[in-house]
Amino acid sequence: MDLNKDVKYVKGVGPSRVQLLNRVGIFSLNDLITYFPRDYEDRSKPKEIYECVDGEEALIEAVVISRMTQIRLKRNTMYRLIVRDETAKCQITWFNQSYLKNIFKMGQKYKFYGKISNKAGKFEMTSPVFDSEDKENNTGKIIPIYPLTYNLSQNVIRRIIENGLKEIDGNLTETMPQYLLKDYNLYSLEEAIKKIHFPEKFEDFNLARKRLVFEELLTMQLALLELKNNYTTDIKGIEFNKEAKMSDIINTLPFNLTKAQLRVLEEIDQDMESDKPMNRLLQGDVGSGKTVVAMIAAYKAVKSGYQAAIMAPTAILASQHLESFQELLKGQGIRCELLISSITKKKKEELKERLANGEIDILIGTHAILEENVVFKNLGLVVTDEQHRFGVKQRTTIVEKGEHPDVIVMTATPIPRTLALILYGDLDISIIDELPPNRKQIETYAVRKSLSDRVNNFIKEQIKAGRQAYVVCPLVEENEEMDLKSVEALYKTYKEETFKDYNVAYLHGKMKAKKKDEIMNDFKDGKIDILISTTVIEVGVNVPNSSIMVVENAERFGLAQLHQLRGRVGRGEYQSYCILKYEGNSDTIRERMKVMVDTNDGFVISEKDLELRGSGDFFGTEQHGLPAFKIANLFTDMPILKAVQSLSIKILSEDPKLEKKENKPLKNLIKDKFKERIEI
Ligand code: ADP
Ligand code: MG
């Protein structure tokens, strides 16, 4: 069974439909059958008309008691029918569907499924789907509702998926070991795939989902544990010098560290002095002072005679780190350098040479550090900042530039501890759960787009007072060109109309690194009043004079991301503001906005984020170096997650390399899904 075969060969898929399917990410037969429904409609259980609640979607079985009447309106034609069951009458209307005219027979019973309204005992259903009494084409079953379909109707995509499922009928290779299916009472893959699309009862759906979630989480868990085993098995790491005291540098700082920073440093200090290689995740909200902590650890490494590498996800951030390191390490005789791809070739060569000779103590940089010919003399400490930008594999690459150096992974995406323990199963965890004193709370407002004028005036006021503003646009299209256009378009209106008396600039991920740095530096130097950008400014950028963050279409961002963005302001002495402009009216959107307005606590926000939209996006590939989950939800599937965690430990303790015959399928699963990230 070739699951990779092009979806265009599936029955019912012509050239134009191929394009639409491609747009939602369906290219192969496998993509098609794993395009899971986002919801279901139960069209299997008829209701009596009288018990229908206003606004609900319901299935009714009723006899036609009128002729079809045709009513011409200005632009449309309305078709109207009266039906009744034993409890009540109901009026049914459709628009412009002239083929319905001669279909219904007086006195016959039909099934109708659609949205019903009940206005003071008057029932009305609009545009229902229907079947005659003995048919089950559109009713009588649980119907899957698919996510994004563009111009494909639900009916069409449903039929295409049905055809896809016919092709795999009896042909789908099982991906899980038989013994696990038995022990955990799980559906076979084929049964799960079929039933997730077309469950006969909701119980089927639950079981199908359980099986798929189980597989997804087990694969991830096994992969992470494998990774941990690769790291730890009694490898000796570096014992850093007890005489290289962190307190020496701490005493020179212009501020007092918070209790949380001191506690975390204590943990790091112990790890560094022990001979076990440190693998530590340092979690802390934006602005909690992680960089200083990293700097102090680097100080200890250098004073013990080793080199340290600090990796940041962007050149801007790396430069910023360099600045604060140089500032705080002034007079210590520690040599810090910056390695980013935009420096000249000559300079790069020179840096590499000095690095290899041990003439550089701390190297700060971007991905450029990962390059093969960047060689350290004796790398002792690796710090990766905002690690979700780096894959697990990249972490391994840099670590291999030393002999079992200590590793600190910093992230400003706070996640609940229980989850961190599982997701970062390969790391110990330190949390900075306290902000430095005297931080001003950022005032957050969620406003509708219609209030743009007021928002703009507010921005002007702030600029007149000497401040600067960020305006962030979401990535609207998959296509970067299109995103660029949306940023550029906003830039144009701002520059030429709304803010024509001010300095406006824009920033986009597609720009050349050099150009980006230039603009960022101009913004830092106060030459730009308003900076429009996509989320490239999300991480770590530090411009204390900026006091306003406006987020356009805030409803399109995850909460964790909004929180990150908000962290760009409130970094100086000024009262700062975050204004979330949103569209849409759903309860979820309003609830999400409310969370942002109500709290500044990243941990609370991340927990809410998980709860409100599941983990699919939150733990996207890009964010955590883990593959996005297709079906698992880390919030609601916590019980399964816990079960697979202990199961994985058991499996790997008995069969560490997954070499036993019965575990072969597991090995294949991991290879399939993690091949980019983890080498097994
Ligand atoms: P993070 O990386 O966690 O977002 P930073 O390390 O960039 O935070 O710290 C934000 C700012 O706060 C920096 O300017 C830093 O010098 C300052 N800072 C860090 N720790 C303290 C502290 N204990 N007291 C006062 N200011 C601090
Ligand atoms: Mg930081």
XYZ file of C-alpha atoms and ligand atoms in Angstrom:
708
model
C 0.000 0.000 0.000
C 1.679 3.198 -1.110
C 0.452 5.858 1.264
C 2.673 8.415 -0.366
C 0.854 8.242 -3.632
C -0.324 11.605 -4.919
C -3.788 12.538 -3.779
C -4.715 13.330 -7.379
C -5.107 9.596 -8.012
C -7.861 9.301 -5.445
C -11.317 8.966 -6.945
C -13.191 12.242 -7.104
C -10.092 14.407 -7.133
C -9.725 16.407 -10.327
C -7.128 19.077 -11.144
C -8.915 21.958 -9.448
C -9.643 19.954 -6.345
C -6.011 18.889 -6.137
C -5.073 22.524 -5.784
C -7.560 23.142 -3.029
C -6.436 20.029 -1.195
C -2.823 21.127 -1.528
C -3.719 24.422 0.035
C -4.767 22.725 3.231
C -1.641 20.623 3.225
C -3.020 17.463 1.640
C -0.643 16.143 -0.989
C -0.606 12.393 -0.527
C -3.095 9.685 0.260
C -1.602 9.596 3.725
C -2.208 13.314 4.216
C -5.781 12.782 3.128
C -6.655 9.990 5.505
C -4.944 11.778 8.381
C -6.799 15.014 7.746
C -8.797 14.587 10.907
C -12.211 16.142 11.506
C -12.353 19.096 13.810
C -15.853 18.311 14.933
C -18.839 16.048 14.352
C -22.546 16.509 13.875
C -24.774 13.878 15.291
C -27.424 13.374 12.648
C -28.327 9.967 13.973
C -30.800 10.670 16.728
C -34.079 12.286 15.752
C -35.684 14.756 18.111
C -39.290 15.644 18.536
C -39.920 19.076 17.128
C -41.433 20.304 20.346
C -38.284 19.592 22.373
C -35.937 21.439 20.015
C -34.163 24.376 21.579
C -33.895 27.680 19.769
C -30.723 27.830 17.697
C -29.686 24.187 17.897
C -28.927 21.891 15.009
C -31.303 18.977 15.089
C -32.591 16.000 13.204
C -36.364 15.796 12.931
C -38.595 13.179 11.318
C -41.714 14.792 9.981
C -44.512 14.412 7.467
C -44.991 16.980 4.710
C -48.372 18.668 5.116
C -48.198 21.469 2.543
C -47.218 22.032 -1.044
C -43.926 23.742 -1.706
C -44.600 27.442 -2.000
C -42.329 29.695 -3.932
C -41.840 33.280 -2.799
C -39.959 35.787 -4.887
C -37.901 38.230 -2.892
C -35.806 41.075 -4.215
C -32.782 39.044 -5.084
C -33.675 35.538 -4.002
C -36.364 33.014 -4.319
C -37.528 31.375 -1.134
C -39.012 27.896 -1.026
C -41.217 27.024 1.873
C -42.679 23.782 3.179
C -44.690 22.921 6.267
C -44.052 19.628 8.035
C -45.213 18.115 11.281
C -44.547 15.307 13.689
C -46.682 14.183 16.617
C -45.598 17.121 18.747
C -45.545 20.229 16.580
C -45.507 21.857 13.183
C -42.363 23.266 11.640
C -41.843 25.563 8.711
C -38.907 24.761 6.494
C -37.277 27.229 4.128
C -34.578 27.105 1.512
C -33.264 29.766 -0.807
C -32.749 29.588 -4.560
C -32.768 25.816 -4.757
C -35.271 25.415 -7.528
C -34.585 21.674 -7.874
C -36.418 21.201 -4.585
C -39.705 22.304 -6.135
C -40.989 18.874 -7.097
C -39.183 16.599 -4.705
C -41.402 16.412 -1.657
C -44.641 14.430 -1.637
C -47.564 15.409 0.549
C -48.233 12.979 3.360
C -44.797 11.389 3.209
C -42.274 11.276 5.980
C -38.766 12.757 5.597
C -35.782 13.366 7.806
C -34.431 16.911 8.013
C -31.226 18.019 9.649
C -30.497 21.689 10.148
C -30.577 24.696 12.389
C -33.914 25.177 14.034
C -35.359 28.255 15.624
C -38.135 28.351 18.156
C -39.789 31.730 18.467
C -42.535 31.437 21.056
C -43.515 27.954 19.962
C -43.176 28.691 16.238
C -40.588 26.355 14.827
C -38.628 27.103 11.720
C -35.748 25.303 10.070
C -33.586 26.909 7.386
C -31.709 25.170 4.591
C -31.611 21.697 6.126
C -30.160 18.628 4.472
C -32.697 15.834 4.178
C -33.423 12.226 3.278
C -36.581 10.361 2.515
C -37.659 8.044 5.277
C -35.729 4.966 4.114
C -32.517 6.682 2.978
C -29.395 7.669 4.914
C -27.390 9.844 2.561
C -27.263 12.988 4.633
C -28.740 11.881 7.897
C -28.839 8.890 10.170
C -25.183 9.028 11.074
C -22.491 11.007 12.754
C -21.032 13.353 10.196
C -17.454 14.604 10.372
C -16.777 18.311 9.984
C -13.358 19.102 8.616
C -11.157 22.083 9.403
C -10.227 24.611 6.725
C -11.529 23.557 3.368
C -11.480 26.775 1.314
C -13.825 26.232 -1.602
C -14.304 22.550 -0.995
C -17.680 21.946 0.576
C -17.869 19.662 3.563
C -19.799 17.233 1.393
C -17.083 17.094 -1.225
C -14.177 16.673 1.134
C -16.142 14.057 3.030
C -16.693 12.085 -0.156
C -13.045 12.352 -1.180
C -11.971 11.087 2.204
C -14.468 8.257 1.927
C -12.854 7.284 -1.358
C -9.408 7.491 0.195
C -10.528 5.186 2.970
C -11.793 2.668 0.418
C -8.297 2.494 -1.022
C -6.706 1.610 2.281
C -9.433 -0.875 3.140
C -7.678 -4.002 4.389
C -4.303 -2.637 3.286
C -3.057 -0.410 6.027
C 0.125 -1.612 7.715
C -0.057 -1.606 11.478
C 2.377 0.853 13.075
C 2.169 -0.280 16.695
C 3.355 -3.538 18.255
C 0.580 -6.081 18.648
C 1.286 -6.555 22.343
C 0.579 -2.893 23.036
C -2.677 -2.951 21.129
C -3.692 -5.857 23.310
C -2.424 -4.562 26.649
C -3.993 -1.159 26.240
C -7.073 -2.263 24.412
C -6.381 -0.127 21.371
C -7.906 -0.145 17.916
C -5.747 -1.249 15.021
C -4.465 1.637 12.937
C -6.899 0.910 10.156
C -9.881 0.769 12.419
C -8.817 3.948 14.175
C -8.383 5.855 10.934
C -11.716 4.715 9.594
C -13.612 5.444 12.749
C -12.061 8.807 13.433
C -13.636 9.932 10.169
C -16.845 7.987 10.298
C -17.727 6.852 13.794
C -20.981 5.007 14.090
C -21.299 5.964 17.719
C -19.395 8.504 19.754
C -17.824 5.640 21.651
C -16.125 4.645 18.375
C -14.746 8.116 18.049
C -13.347 8.082 21.569
C -11.580 4.796 20.989
C -10.262 5.832 17.607
C -8.923 9.042 19.036
C -7.406 7.277 22.002
C -5.461 4.980 19.735
C -4.103 7.814 17.598
C -3.231 10.018 20.552
C -1.555 7.086 22.243
C 0.655 6.477 19.253
C 1.546 10.115 18.845
C 2.487 10.643 22.480
C 4.278 7.335 22.847
C 6.438 8.126 19.851
C 7.396 11.487 21.259
C 8.082 10.135 24.712
C 10.262 7.302 23.462
C 12.230 9.674 21.292
C 12.864 12.051 24.168
C 13.945 9.294 26.503
C 16.249 7.855 23.887
C 17.810 11.246 23.655
C 18.317 11.402 27.386
C 19.974 7.987 27.419
C 22.299 9.158 24.717
C 23.346 12.019 26.905
C 23.776 10.540 30.305
C 24.975 6.973 30.563
C 27.800 7.525 33.040
C 29.608 10.087 30.963
C 31.974 12.242 32.950
C 31.526 15.941 32.477
C 33.569 18.900 33.590
C 34.121 19.732 37.250
C 34.344 23.494 37.305
C 36.597 25.137 39.822
C 35.195 25.684 43.317
C 37.507 28.654 43.661
C 35.870 30.412 40.700
C 33.172 31.975 42.819
C 29.958 33.271 41.348
C 29.678 35.672 44.255
C 32.729 37.560 42.993
C 30.858 38.744 39.962
C 27.486 38.979 41.670
C 28.956 41.552 44.053
C 29.926 43.827 41.172
C 26.448 43.957 39.611
C 24.603 47.287 39.632
C 21.515 45.609 41.119
C 20.631 42.922 43.635
C 19.629 39.606 42.181
C 16.168 38.351 43.013
C 15.683 35.403 45.329
C 14.644 33.316 42.362
C 17.777 34.213 40.420
C 19.951 33.313 43.416
C 18.185 29.996 43.890
C 18.610 29.096 40.247
C 22.270 30.097 40.319
C 22.764 27.862 43.321
C 21.359 24.945 41.306
C 23.582 25.772 38.368
C 26.640 26.206 40.573
C 26.164 22.766 42.076
C 25.742 21.194 38.665
C 28.818 22.940 37.360
C 30.979 21.761 40.207
C 29.816 18.179 39.956
C 31.310 15.843 37.362
C 27.939 14.978 35.873
C 27.314 16.941 32.666
C 24.697 19.596 33.338
C 21.609 19.599 31.151
C 19.397 22.249 32.566
C 16.346 24.050 31.302
C 16.140 27.587 32.595
C 12.595 28.806 32.419
C 11.576 32.319 33.263
C 9.129 34.880 32.096
C 10.285 37.671 29.801
C 12.285 40.163 31.789
C 12.864 37.842 34.723
C 16.602 38.170 34.227
C 17.764 34.963 32.601
C 20.558 36.598 30.674
C 22.338 37.727 33.818
C 22.115 34.204 35.143
C 23.677 32.855 31.965
C 26.360 35.484 32.157
C 27.270 34.502 35.719
C 27.504 30.843 34.733
C 29.733 31.828 31.808
C 31.885 33.816 34.207
C 32.411 30.742 36.334
C 33.285 28.649 33.303
C 35.842 31.190 32.102
C 37.377 31.633 35.527
C 37.747 27.852 35.620
C 39.762 27.996 32.433
C 37.089 27.066 29.906
C 35.317 28.770 27.039
C 31.596 29.442 26.896
C 29.262 29.647 23.906
C 26.019 31.579 23.968
C 23.612 30.942 21.115
C 20.749 33.292 20.343
C 18.089 32.816 17.675
C 18.643 36.147 15.913
C 21.540 38.456 15.177
C 19.813 41.301 16.968
C 19.547 39.286 20.115
C 23.080 38.051 19.907
C 24.367 41.617 19.595
C 22.261 42.651 22.520
C 23.664 39.852 24.629
C 27.156 40.879 23.666
C 26.440 44.406 24.817
C 25.084 43.392 28.191
C 27.855 40.847 28.741
C 30.491 43.451 27.986
C 28.796 45.942 30.233
C 28.468 43.584 33.184
C 31.850 41.917 32.763
C 33.740 45.182 32.392
C 37.156 45.086 34.010
C 37.153 41.318 34.481
C 39.603 40.673 31.671
C 37.147 38.378 29.912
C 37.182 38.450 26.122
C 33.737 38.315 24.506
C 33.191 38.207 20.765
C 30.256 38.093 18.401
C 29.862 35.574 15.594
C 26.939 36.203 13.264
C 26.679 35.494 9.574
C 26.708 39.143 8.529
C 30.254 39.912 9.658
C 32.943 40.033 6.997
C 34.722 36.936 5.872
C 38.017 38.278 7.037
C 36.722 39.063 10.473
C 35.152 35.639 10.660
C 38.403 33.896 9.819
C 40.203 35.915 12.402
C 37.580 35.095 15.025
C 37.751 31.406 14.280
C 41.481 31.396 14.632
C 41.421 33.181 17.947
C 38.664 30.890 19.138
C 40.655 27.797 18.304
C 43.691 29.256 20.062
C 41.728 29.997 23.163
C 42.032 33.756 22.772
C 38.284 34.207 23.040
C 36.586 33.347 26.321
C 32.938 33.812 25.515
C 31.586 33.475 22.009
C 28.130 34.865 21.486
C 26.341 34.251 18.233
C 23.636 32.761 16.089
C 23.389 29.565 14.056
C 26.701 30.612 12.584
C 28.346 29.067 15.639
C 27.080 25.666 14.559
C 29.146 25.615 11.402
C 31.578 22.803 11.206
C 34.718 24.873 11.004
C 33.957 26.808 14.162
C 36.270 25.085 16.608
C 36.740 25.814 20.281
C 39.893 25.211 22.227
C 38.083 23.951 25.294
C 34.372 24.583 25.295
C 33.024 24.102 28.806
C 29.593 25.705 28.832
C 26.899 26.000 26.203
C 23.930 28.305 26.671
C 21.188 28.312 24.082
C 18.782 31.180 24.421
C 15.108 30.849 23.500
C 15.713 27.244 22.703
C 12.415 26.694 20.949
C 14.025 28.215 17.911
C 16.625 25.515 17.836
C 15.901 21.907 17.192
C 17.008 19.266 19.589
C 19.489 18.163 17.001
C 21.162 21.541 16.820
C 21.587 21.453 20.534
C 23.500 18.239 20.048
C 25.650 19.767 17.316
C 26.967 22.545 19.483
C 27.464 20.280 22.466
C 29.710 18.100 20.352
C 32.096 20.989 19.889
C 33.311 20.375 23.420
C 33.963 17.331 25.538
C 30.724 16.926 27.415
C 30.283 20.580 28.253
C 27.601 21.751 30.632
C 24.436 22.916 28.950
C 21.858 25.524 29.874
C 18.802 25.900 27.706
C 16.897 29.110 28.297
C 13.297 29.619 27.381
C 10.886 32.430 27.978
C 7.884 30.344 27.058
C 6.674 29.347 30.460
C 4.944 26.023 30.475
C 3.319 24.275 33.395
C 5.823 22.294 35.394
C 4.108 18.935 34.942
C 4.275 19.392 31.232
C 7.844 20.633 31.245
C 8.873 17.523 33.128
C 7.492 15.402 30.358
C 8.360 17.481 27.332
C 11.848 18.249 28.453
C 12.256 14.775 29.851
C 15.917 15.004 28.983
C 16.623 18.111 31.073
C 16.622 19.201 34.699
C 14.510 22.243 35.268
C 15.164 25.559 37.004
C 12.486 28.195 37.167
C 12.824 31.923 37.787
C 9.360 32.671 39.038
C 9.859 36.230 40.165
C 10.450 39.520 38.383
C 13.007 42.078 39.549
C 11.392 44.617 41.876
C 9.951 47.916 40.685
C 8.868 46.564 37.345
C 5.829 48.448 36.203
C 2.871 46.333 35.224
C 2.120 46.667 31.559
C -1.407 47.946 31.102
C -3.174 45.808 28.556
C -6.308 46.684 26.611
C -8.239 44.576 24.156
C -10.070 46.740 21.655
C -12.067 46.272 18.495
C -10.629 47.417 15.230
C -13.209 50.162 15.043
C -11.343 51.993 17.773
C -8.242 52.375 15.613
C -8.456 56.187 15.600
C -8.325 56.373 19.340
C -5.472 53.930 19.448
C -3.568 55.977 16.886
C -4.076 59.159 18.866
C -2.789 57.433 21.917
C 0.311 56.362 20.032
C 0.843 59.964 18.959
C 0.577 61.177 22.537
C 3.179 58.688 23.652
C 5.542 59.635 20.871
C 5.126 63.308 21.717
C 6.138 62.403 25.257
C 9.318 60.965 23.797
C 8.423 57.270 23.647
C 8.414 54.784 20.771
C 5.881 52.227 19.575
C 5.797 48.757 18.087
C 3.017 47.649 15.789
C 2.922 43.935 15.109
C 1.035 42.268 12.269
C 0.268 38.563 12.225
C 1.546 36.198 9.606
C -1.613 35.986 7.582
C -0.554 33.739 4.773
C 1.525 30.635 4.532
C 3.308 32.538 1.871
C 5.966 34.959 3.085
C 5.594 37.202 0.068
C 2.017 37.826 1.069
C 2.974 38.613 4.624
C 5.495 41.068 3.431
C 2.736 42.762 1.482
C 0.492 43.102 4.492
C 3.277 44.692 6.503
C 4.193 46.940 3.601
C 0.589 47.978 3.053
C 0.168 48.993 6.662
C 3.479 50.787 6.488
C 2.284 52.763 3.497
C -0.923 53.984 5.118
C 0.871 54.819 8.307
C 3.679 56.667 6.629
C 1.602 58.520 4.093
C -1.538 59.165 6.103
C -1.984 58.224 9.726
C 1.480 59.045 10.980
C 2.869 61.164 8.212
C 4.608 63.536 10.618
C 6.471 60.730 12.324
C 9.296 58.351 11.530
C 7.829 55.035 10.568
C 9.768 51.944 9.513
C 9.052 48.299 9.011
C 10.757 45.024 9.637
C 10.135 41.613 8.184
C 11.654 38.177 8.488
C 12.430 38.043 4.783
C 14.695 41.088 4.878
C 18.437 40.701 4.706
C 19.982 40.317 8.137
C 22.026 43.438 7.628
C 19.007 45.572 6.784
C 17.150 44.185 9.769
C 19.984 45.019 12.104
C 20.188 48.498 10.667
C 16.528 49.154 11.331
C 16.658 47.635 14.772
C 19.637 49.772 15.628
C 17.884 52.889 14.362
C 14.929 52.008 16.522
C 17.197 51.511 19.499
C 18.838 54.860 18.850
C 15.445 56.537 18.781
C 15.591 57.438 15.094
C 12.356 55.559 14.470
C 9.104 56.393 16.273
C 6.946 53.562 15.092
C 8.223 50.186 14.069
C 5.850 47.979 12.139
C 6.820 44.359 11.970
C 5.865 40.743 11.934
C 6.764 38.610 14.901
C 10.477 38.835 14.163
C 10.721 41.207 17.104
C 9.136 38.656 19.352
C 12.142 37.389 21.166
C 14.281 39.259 23.560
C 14.629 42.607 21.832
C 15.368 45.259 24.391
C 14.493 48.896 23.746
C 13.703 50.461 27.121
C 12.314 53.650 25.569
C 9.487 51.888 23.768
C 6.282 52.054 25.739
C 3.558 50.858 23.385
C 2.955 47.555 21.746
C 0.002 47.431 19.383
C -0.917 44.008 18.042
C -3.059 43.917 14.911
C -5.463 40.985 14.623
C -4.488 39.788 18.038
C -7.019 36.962 17.726
C -4.672 35.207 15.337
C -1.887 34.843 17.867
C -1.463 32.263 20.543
C -1.595 33.612 24.067
C 1.952 32.568 24.805
C 3.046 34.499 21.771
C 1.064 37.598 22.719
C 2.707 37.434 26.080
C 6.120 37.293 24.445
C 5.276 40.272 22.302
C 4.016 42.235 25.259
C 7.341 41.595 26.941
C 8.992 43.893 24.394
C 7.658 46.913 26.260
C 7.885 47.785 29.925
C 11.626 47.288 29.862
C 12.495 50.743 31.030
C 11.309 53.232 33.589
C 8.175 54.242 31.663
C 4.624 53.118 32.183
C 3.942 50.857 29.214
C 0.894 49.728 27.323
C -0.116 46.784 25.235
C -3.090 47.236 22.947
C -4.598 44.157 21.394
C -6.752 44.967 18.404
C -9.012 42.104 17.574
C -11.810 41.039 15.280
C -14.361 38.315 15.643
C -16.928 37.684 18.242
C -16.602 34.123 19.419
C -16.538 33.282 23.107
C -13.078 31.814 22.774
C -11.656 34.974 21.270
C -13.183 37.099 23.991
C -11.985 34.762 26.672
C -8.473 34.749 25.275
C -8.350 38.539 25.176
C -9.617 38.658 28.731
C -6.809 36.411 29.924
C -4.269 38.802 28.449
C -5.926 41.825 30.007
C -6.297 40.169 33.395
C -2.846 38.784 34.000
C 0.818 39.393 33.350
C 1.851 36.010 34.665
C 3.310 33.890 31.889
C 2.603 30.621 33.646
C -1.061 31.403 34.082
C -1.227 32.454 30.456
C 0.431 29.359 29.090
C -1.867 27.118 31.059
C -4.875 28.997 29.705
C -3.458 28.840 26.231
C -3.249 25.096 26.413
C -6.729 24.859 27.770
C -8.312 27.161 25.246
C -6.771 25.968 22.076
C -5.067 22.721 22.760
C -1.465 22.013 22.165
C -1.347 21.654 18.423
C -0.164 25.170 17.828
C 1.406 25.829 21.151
C 3.881 23.068 20.723
C 4.390 23.547 17.052
C 7.553 22.341 15.441
C 9.013 25.752 15.302
C 8.375 26.589 18.883
C 9.903 23.665 20.606
C 11.881 21.644 18.160
C 9.241 18.993 18.556
C 6.892 17.929 15.822
C 3.460 19.496 15.984
C 0.854 17.123 17.264
C -1.758 16.127 14.770
C -4.277 14.993 17.257
C -2.998 14.945 20.814
C -3.911 17.789 23.138
C -1.449 18.076 25.971
C -4.023 19.575 28.239
C -6.909 17.166 27.872
C -4.773 14.135 27.105
C -2.676 14.423 30.236
C -3.846 10.976 31.503
C -2.646 9.299 28.307
C 0.562 11.294 28.454
C 1.231 10.031 31.962
C 0.471 6.467 30.953
C 2.805 6.529 27.979
C 5.499 8.128 30.051
C 5.740 5.205 32.445
C 5.241 2.787 29.580
C 8.167 4.326 27.673
C 10.431 4.039 30.670
C 9.497 0.393 31.020
C 10.016 -0.391 27.351
C 13.390 1.314 27.185
C 14.675 -0.206 30.406
C 14.053 -3.645 28.953
C 15.079 -2.816 25.424
C 17.179 0.382 25.382
C 17.852 0.406 21.660
C 14.458 -0.956 20.647
C 16.113 -3.949 19.069
C 13.661 -6.643 20.066
C 11.528 -7.930 17.268
C 8.275 -6.908 18.892
C 9.519 -3.337 19.331
C 10.632 -2.919 15.773
C 7.471 -0.971 14.854
C 8.257 1.541 17.601
C 11.694 2.133 16.229
C 10.204 2.791 12.822
C 7.699 5.226 14.262
C 10.411 7.267 15.909
C 12.560 7.257 12.821
C 9.659 8.372 10.694
C 8.609 11.266 12.808
C 11.858 12.494 14.269
C 14.327 11.817 11.541
C 15.197 15.495 11.188
C 15.734 16.050 14.831
C 17.016 13.017 16.587
C 19.503 10.442 15.539
C 18.909 7.023 16.934
P 15.103 37.858 30.210
O 16.257 37.408 29.378
O 14.717 36.875 31.262
O 13.929 38.307 29.395
P 16.939 39.899 30.918
O 17.997 39.058 31.455
O 17.062 40.434 29.549
O 15.565 39.135 31.024
O 16.668 41.056 31.954
C 15.883 42.160 31.643
C 16.498 43.414 32.229
O 16.459 43.391 33.650
C 17.944 43.599 31.864
O 18.140 44.946 31.565
C 18.707 43.181 33.126
O 19.935 43.846 33.236
C 17.749 43.592 34.205
N 17.839 42.764 35.409
C 18.088 41.446 35.495
N 18.039 41.019 36.769
C 17.750 42.099 37.520
C 17.548 42.310 38.918
N 17.659 41.317 39.813
N 17.261 43.557 39.344
C 17.143 44.568 38.465
N 17.322 44.448 37.138
C 17.617 43.223 36.658
Mg 16.334 37.013 27.194
